[in-house]
PDB file of C-alpha atoms in Angstrom:
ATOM      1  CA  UNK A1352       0.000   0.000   0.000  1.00 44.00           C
ATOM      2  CA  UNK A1353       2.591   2.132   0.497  1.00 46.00           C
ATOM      3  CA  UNK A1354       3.978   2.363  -3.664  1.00 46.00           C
ATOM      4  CA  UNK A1355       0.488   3.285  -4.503  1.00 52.00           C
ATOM      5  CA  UNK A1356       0.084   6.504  -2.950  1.00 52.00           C
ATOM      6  CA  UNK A1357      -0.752   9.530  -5.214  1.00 52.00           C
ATOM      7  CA  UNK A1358       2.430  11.186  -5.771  1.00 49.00           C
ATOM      8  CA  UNK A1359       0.665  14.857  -6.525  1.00 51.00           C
ATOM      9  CA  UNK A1360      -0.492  15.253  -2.713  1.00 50.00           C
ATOM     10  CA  UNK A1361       3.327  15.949  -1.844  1.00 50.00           C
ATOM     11  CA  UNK A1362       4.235  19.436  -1.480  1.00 50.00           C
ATOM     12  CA  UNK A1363       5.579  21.248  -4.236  1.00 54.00           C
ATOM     13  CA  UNK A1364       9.240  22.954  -3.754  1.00 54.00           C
ATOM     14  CA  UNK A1365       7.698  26.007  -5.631  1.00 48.00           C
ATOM     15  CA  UNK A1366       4.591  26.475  -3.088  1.00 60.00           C
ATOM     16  CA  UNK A1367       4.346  29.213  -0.451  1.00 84.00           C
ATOM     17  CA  UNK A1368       6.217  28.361   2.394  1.00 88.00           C
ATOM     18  CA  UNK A1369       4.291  30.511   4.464  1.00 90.00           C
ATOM     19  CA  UNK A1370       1.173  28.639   3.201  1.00 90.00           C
ATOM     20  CA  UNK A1371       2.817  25.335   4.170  1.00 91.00           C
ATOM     21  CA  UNK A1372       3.851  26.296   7.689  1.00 93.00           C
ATOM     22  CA  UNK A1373      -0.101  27.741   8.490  1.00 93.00           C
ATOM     23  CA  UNK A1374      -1.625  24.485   7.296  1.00 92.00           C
ATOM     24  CA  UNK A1375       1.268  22.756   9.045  1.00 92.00           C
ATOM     25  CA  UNK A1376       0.625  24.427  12.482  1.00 92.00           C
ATOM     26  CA  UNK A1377      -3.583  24.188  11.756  1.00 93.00           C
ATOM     27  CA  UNK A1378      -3.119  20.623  11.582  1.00 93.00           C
ATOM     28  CA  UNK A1379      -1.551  20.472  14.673  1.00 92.00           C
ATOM     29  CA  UNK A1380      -4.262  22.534  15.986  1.00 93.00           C
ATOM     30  CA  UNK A1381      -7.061  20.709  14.768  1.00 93.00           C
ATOM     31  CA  UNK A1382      -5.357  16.951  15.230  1.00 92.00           C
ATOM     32  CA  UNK A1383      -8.328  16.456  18.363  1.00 93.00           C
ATOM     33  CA  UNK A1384     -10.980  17.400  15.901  1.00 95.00           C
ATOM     34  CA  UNK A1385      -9.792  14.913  13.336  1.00 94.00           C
ATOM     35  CA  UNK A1386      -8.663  11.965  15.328  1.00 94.00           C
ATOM     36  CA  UNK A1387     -11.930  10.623  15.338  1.00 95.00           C
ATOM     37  CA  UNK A1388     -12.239  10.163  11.778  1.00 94.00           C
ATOM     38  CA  UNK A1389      -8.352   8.991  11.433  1.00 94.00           C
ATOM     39  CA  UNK A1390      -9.606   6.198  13.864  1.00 94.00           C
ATOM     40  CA  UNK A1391     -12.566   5.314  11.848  1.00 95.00           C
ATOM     41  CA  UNK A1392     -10.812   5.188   8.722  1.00 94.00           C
ATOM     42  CA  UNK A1393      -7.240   4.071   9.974  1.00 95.00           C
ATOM     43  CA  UNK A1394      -8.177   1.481  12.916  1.00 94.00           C
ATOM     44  CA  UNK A1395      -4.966  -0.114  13.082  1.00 93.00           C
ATOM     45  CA  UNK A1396      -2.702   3.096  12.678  1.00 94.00           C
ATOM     46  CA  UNK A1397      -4.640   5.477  15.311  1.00 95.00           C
ATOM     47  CA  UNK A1398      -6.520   3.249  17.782  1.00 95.00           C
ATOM     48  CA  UNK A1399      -8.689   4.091  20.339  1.00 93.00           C
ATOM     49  CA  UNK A1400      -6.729   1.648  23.333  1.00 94.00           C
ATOM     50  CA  UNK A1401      -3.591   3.529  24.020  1.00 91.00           C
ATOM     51  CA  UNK A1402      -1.666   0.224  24.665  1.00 93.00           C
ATOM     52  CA  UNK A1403      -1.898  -0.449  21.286  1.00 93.00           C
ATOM     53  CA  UNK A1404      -0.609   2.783  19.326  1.00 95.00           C
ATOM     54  CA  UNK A1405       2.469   2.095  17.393  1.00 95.00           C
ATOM     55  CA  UNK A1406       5.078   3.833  16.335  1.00 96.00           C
ATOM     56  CA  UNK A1407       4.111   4.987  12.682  1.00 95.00           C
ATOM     57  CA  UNK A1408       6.546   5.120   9.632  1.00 94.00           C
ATOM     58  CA  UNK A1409       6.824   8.630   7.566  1.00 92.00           C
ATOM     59  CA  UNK A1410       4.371   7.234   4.726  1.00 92.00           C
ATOM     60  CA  UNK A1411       1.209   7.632   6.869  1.00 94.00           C
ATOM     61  CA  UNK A1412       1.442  11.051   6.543  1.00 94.00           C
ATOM     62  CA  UNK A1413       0.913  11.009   2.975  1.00 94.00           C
ATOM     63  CA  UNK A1414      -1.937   7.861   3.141  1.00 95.00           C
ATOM     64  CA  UNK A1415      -4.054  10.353   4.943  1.00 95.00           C
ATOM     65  CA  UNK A1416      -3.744  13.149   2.930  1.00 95.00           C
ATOM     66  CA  UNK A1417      -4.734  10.975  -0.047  1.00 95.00           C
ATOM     67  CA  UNK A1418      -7.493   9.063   1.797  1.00 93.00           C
ATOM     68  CA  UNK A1419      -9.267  12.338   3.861  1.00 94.00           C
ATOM     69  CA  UNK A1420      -8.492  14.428   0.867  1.00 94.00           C
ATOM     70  CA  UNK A1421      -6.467  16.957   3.235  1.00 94.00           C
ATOM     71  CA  UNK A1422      -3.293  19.100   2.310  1.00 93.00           C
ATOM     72  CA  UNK A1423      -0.013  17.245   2.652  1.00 94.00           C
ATOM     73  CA  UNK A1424       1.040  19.930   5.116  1.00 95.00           C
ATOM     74  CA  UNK A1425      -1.990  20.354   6.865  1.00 95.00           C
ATOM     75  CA  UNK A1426      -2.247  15.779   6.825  1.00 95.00           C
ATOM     76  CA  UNK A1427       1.782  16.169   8.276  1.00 95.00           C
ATOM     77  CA  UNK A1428       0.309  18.746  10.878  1.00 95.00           C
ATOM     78  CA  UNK A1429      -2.259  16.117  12.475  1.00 95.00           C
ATOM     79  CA  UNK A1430       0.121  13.350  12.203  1.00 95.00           C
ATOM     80  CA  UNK A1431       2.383  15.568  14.278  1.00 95.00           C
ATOM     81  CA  UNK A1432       0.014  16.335  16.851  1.00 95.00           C
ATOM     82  CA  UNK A1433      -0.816  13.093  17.327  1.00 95.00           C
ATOM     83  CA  UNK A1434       2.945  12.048  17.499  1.00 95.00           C
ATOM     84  CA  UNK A1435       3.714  14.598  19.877  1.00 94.00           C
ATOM     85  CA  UNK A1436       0.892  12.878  22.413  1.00 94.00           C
ATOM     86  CA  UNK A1437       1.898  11.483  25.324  1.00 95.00           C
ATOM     87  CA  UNK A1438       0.590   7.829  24.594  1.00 95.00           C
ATOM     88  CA  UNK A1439       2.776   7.993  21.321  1.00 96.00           C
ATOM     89  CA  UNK A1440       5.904   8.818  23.150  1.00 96.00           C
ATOM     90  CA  UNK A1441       5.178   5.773  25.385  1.00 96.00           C
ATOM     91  CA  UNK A1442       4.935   4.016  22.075  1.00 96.00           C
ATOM     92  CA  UNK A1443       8.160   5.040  20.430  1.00 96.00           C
ATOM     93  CA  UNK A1444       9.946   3.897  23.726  1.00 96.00           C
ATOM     94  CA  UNK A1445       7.876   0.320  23.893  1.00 95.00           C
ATOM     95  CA  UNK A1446       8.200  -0.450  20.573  1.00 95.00           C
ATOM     96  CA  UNK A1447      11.029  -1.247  17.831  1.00 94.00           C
ATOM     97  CA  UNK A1448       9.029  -1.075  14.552  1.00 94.00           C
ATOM     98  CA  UNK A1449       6.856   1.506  12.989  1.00 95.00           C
ATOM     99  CA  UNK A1450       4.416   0.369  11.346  1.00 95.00           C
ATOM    100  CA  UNK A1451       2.624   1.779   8.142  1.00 94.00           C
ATOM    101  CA  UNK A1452      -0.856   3.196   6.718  1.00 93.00           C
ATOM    102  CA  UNK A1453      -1.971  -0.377   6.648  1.00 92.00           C
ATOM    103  CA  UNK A1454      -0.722  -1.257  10.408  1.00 91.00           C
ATOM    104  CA  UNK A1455       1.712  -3.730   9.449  1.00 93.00           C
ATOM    105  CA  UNK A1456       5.314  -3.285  10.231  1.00 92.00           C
ATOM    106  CA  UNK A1457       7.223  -1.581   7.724  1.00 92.00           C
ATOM    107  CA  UNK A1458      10.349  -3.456   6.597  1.00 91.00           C
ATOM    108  CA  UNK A1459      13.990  -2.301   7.472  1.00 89.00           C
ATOM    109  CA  UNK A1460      12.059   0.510  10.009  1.00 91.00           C
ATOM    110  CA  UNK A1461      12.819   1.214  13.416  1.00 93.00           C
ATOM    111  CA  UNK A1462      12.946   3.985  16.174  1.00 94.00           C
ATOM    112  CA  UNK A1463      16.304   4.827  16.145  1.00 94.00           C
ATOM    113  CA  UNK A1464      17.966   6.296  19.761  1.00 94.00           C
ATOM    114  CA  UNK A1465      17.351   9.770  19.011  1.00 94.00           C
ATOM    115  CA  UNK A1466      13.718   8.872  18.601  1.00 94.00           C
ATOM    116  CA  UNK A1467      13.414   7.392  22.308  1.00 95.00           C
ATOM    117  CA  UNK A1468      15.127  10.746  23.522  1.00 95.00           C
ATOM    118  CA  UNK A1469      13.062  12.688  22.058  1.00 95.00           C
ATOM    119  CA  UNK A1470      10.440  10.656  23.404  1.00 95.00           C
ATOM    120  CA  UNK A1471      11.802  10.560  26.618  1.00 96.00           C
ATOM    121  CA  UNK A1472      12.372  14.567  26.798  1.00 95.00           C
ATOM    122  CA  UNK A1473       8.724  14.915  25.968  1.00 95.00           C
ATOM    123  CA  UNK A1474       7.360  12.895  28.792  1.00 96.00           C
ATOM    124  CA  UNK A1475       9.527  14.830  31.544  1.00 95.00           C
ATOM    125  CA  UNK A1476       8.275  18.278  30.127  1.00 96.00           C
ATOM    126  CA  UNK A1477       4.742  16.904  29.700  1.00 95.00           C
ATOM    127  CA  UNK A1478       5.315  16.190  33.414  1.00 95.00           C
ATOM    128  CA  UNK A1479       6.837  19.024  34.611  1.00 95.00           C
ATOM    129  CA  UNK A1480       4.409  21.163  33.502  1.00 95.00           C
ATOM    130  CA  UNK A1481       1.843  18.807  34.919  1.00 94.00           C
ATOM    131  CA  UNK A1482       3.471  19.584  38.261  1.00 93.00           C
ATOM    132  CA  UNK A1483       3.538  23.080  37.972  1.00 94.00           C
ATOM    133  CA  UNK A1484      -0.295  23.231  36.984  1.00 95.00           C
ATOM    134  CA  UNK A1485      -0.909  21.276  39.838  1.00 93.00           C
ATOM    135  CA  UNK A1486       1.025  23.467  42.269  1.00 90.00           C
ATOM    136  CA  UNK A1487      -0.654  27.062  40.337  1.00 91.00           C
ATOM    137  CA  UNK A1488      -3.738  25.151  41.333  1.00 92.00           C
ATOM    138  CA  UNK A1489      -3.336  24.178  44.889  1.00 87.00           C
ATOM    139  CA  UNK A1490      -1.932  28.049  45.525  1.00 84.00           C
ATOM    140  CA  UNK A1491      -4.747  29.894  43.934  1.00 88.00           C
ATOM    141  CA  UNK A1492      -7.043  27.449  45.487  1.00 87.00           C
ATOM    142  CA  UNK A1493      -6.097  28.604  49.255  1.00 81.00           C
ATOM    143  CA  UNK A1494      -5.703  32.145  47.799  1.00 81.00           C
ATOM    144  CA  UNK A1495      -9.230  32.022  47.049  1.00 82.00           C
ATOM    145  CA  UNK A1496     -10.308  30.248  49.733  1.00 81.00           C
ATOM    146  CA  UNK A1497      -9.275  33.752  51.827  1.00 76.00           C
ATOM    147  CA  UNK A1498      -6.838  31.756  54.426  1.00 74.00           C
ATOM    148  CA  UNK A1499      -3.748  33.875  53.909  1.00 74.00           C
ATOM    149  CA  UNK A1500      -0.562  32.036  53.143  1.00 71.00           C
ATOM    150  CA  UNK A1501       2.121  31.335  55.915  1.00 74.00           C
ATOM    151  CA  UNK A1502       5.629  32.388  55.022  1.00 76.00           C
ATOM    152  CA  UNK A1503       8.264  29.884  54.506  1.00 77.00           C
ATOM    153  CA  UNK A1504      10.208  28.842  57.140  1.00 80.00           C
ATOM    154  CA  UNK A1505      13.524  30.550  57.176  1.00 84.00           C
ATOM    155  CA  UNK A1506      16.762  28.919  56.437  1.00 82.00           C
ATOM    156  CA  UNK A1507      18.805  29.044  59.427  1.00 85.00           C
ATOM    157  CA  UNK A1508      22.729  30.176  59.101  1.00 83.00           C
ATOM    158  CA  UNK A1509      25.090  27.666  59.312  1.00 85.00           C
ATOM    159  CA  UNK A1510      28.384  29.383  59.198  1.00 83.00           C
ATOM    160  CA  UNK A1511      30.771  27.856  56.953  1.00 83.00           C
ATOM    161  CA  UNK A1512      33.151  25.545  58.490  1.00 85.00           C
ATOM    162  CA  UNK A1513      36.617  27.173  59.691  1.00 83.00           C
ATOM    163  CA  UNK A1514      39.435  25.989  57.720  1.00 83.00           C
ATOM    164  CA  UNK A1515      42.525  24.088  59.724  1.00 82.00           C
ATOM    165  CA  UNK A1516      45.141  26.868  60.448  1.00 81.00           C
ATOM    166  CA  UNK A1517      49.033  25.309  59.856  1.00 75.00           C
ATOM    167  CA  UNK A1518      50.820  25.439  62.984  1.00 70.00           C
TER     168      UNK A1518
END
């Protein structure tokens, strides 16, 4: 399936850049609009159970275009969104082989080391930020509550240690 695809829905080096990059970041967007009709028409590529996303090979991107009738940039922007998820990054580090537009694995590729650290780098900033929500949260929770906040505790001084004097 993946020689058959329609070689006109790949981006032309003459086209707007400009245009490419809006559709580009509109995909990524719009990727939560659209994943519900990716699943329906791609079952095997974009499922529903997030223990069984895959990681995908770079031909999806152009499968969909063909198939929803999208863009290629704005297809590229939706597949990105969807890559950057969280349950996709858990993918990329479970798994060794992407697989293509028909879910199958595609032949001779793999995640490659700088894949899983991207992946990896994703989930700790994906969590960070999940702990500083939750933290924003809890203080403007008791700030609106009307208790007022207790200072910190203060450090005490601990003098630094007195260096041996040479006799």
């Amino acid at each position: 399936m993946i020689a058959d695809l329609d070689p006109s829905l790949s981006p032309e080096p003459a086209e707007d850049k400009t245009a490419q990059k809006a559709e580009l970041s509109r995909g990524r967007r719009e990727f939560r609009q659209h994943l519900p009709a990716l699943r329906e028409r791609f079952p095997l590529v974009f499922p529903e159970d997030i223990k069984a996303v895959k990681p995908l090979h770079h031909s999806v991107t152009a499968a969909v275009a063909q198939a929803m009738g999208w863009t290629f940039p704005f297809a590229r922007g939706v597949v990105k969104g969807y890559k950057l998820s969280i349950p996709y990054c858990h993918a990329v580090l479970r798994h060794r082989e992407r697989i293509g537009p028909d879910g199958e694995p595609v032949e001779g590729s793999t995640v490659d080391d700088a894949d899983r650290l991207s992946a990896r780098c994703r989930i700790a900033e994906f969590a960070r930020h999940k702990k500083e929500r939750r933290q924003r949260e809890q203080v403007e929770a008791v700030q609106a509550s009307g208790v007022p906040i207790p200072p910190p505790d203060p450090v005490p001084f601990v003098p630094p240690p007195i260096p041996p004097t040479v006799p």
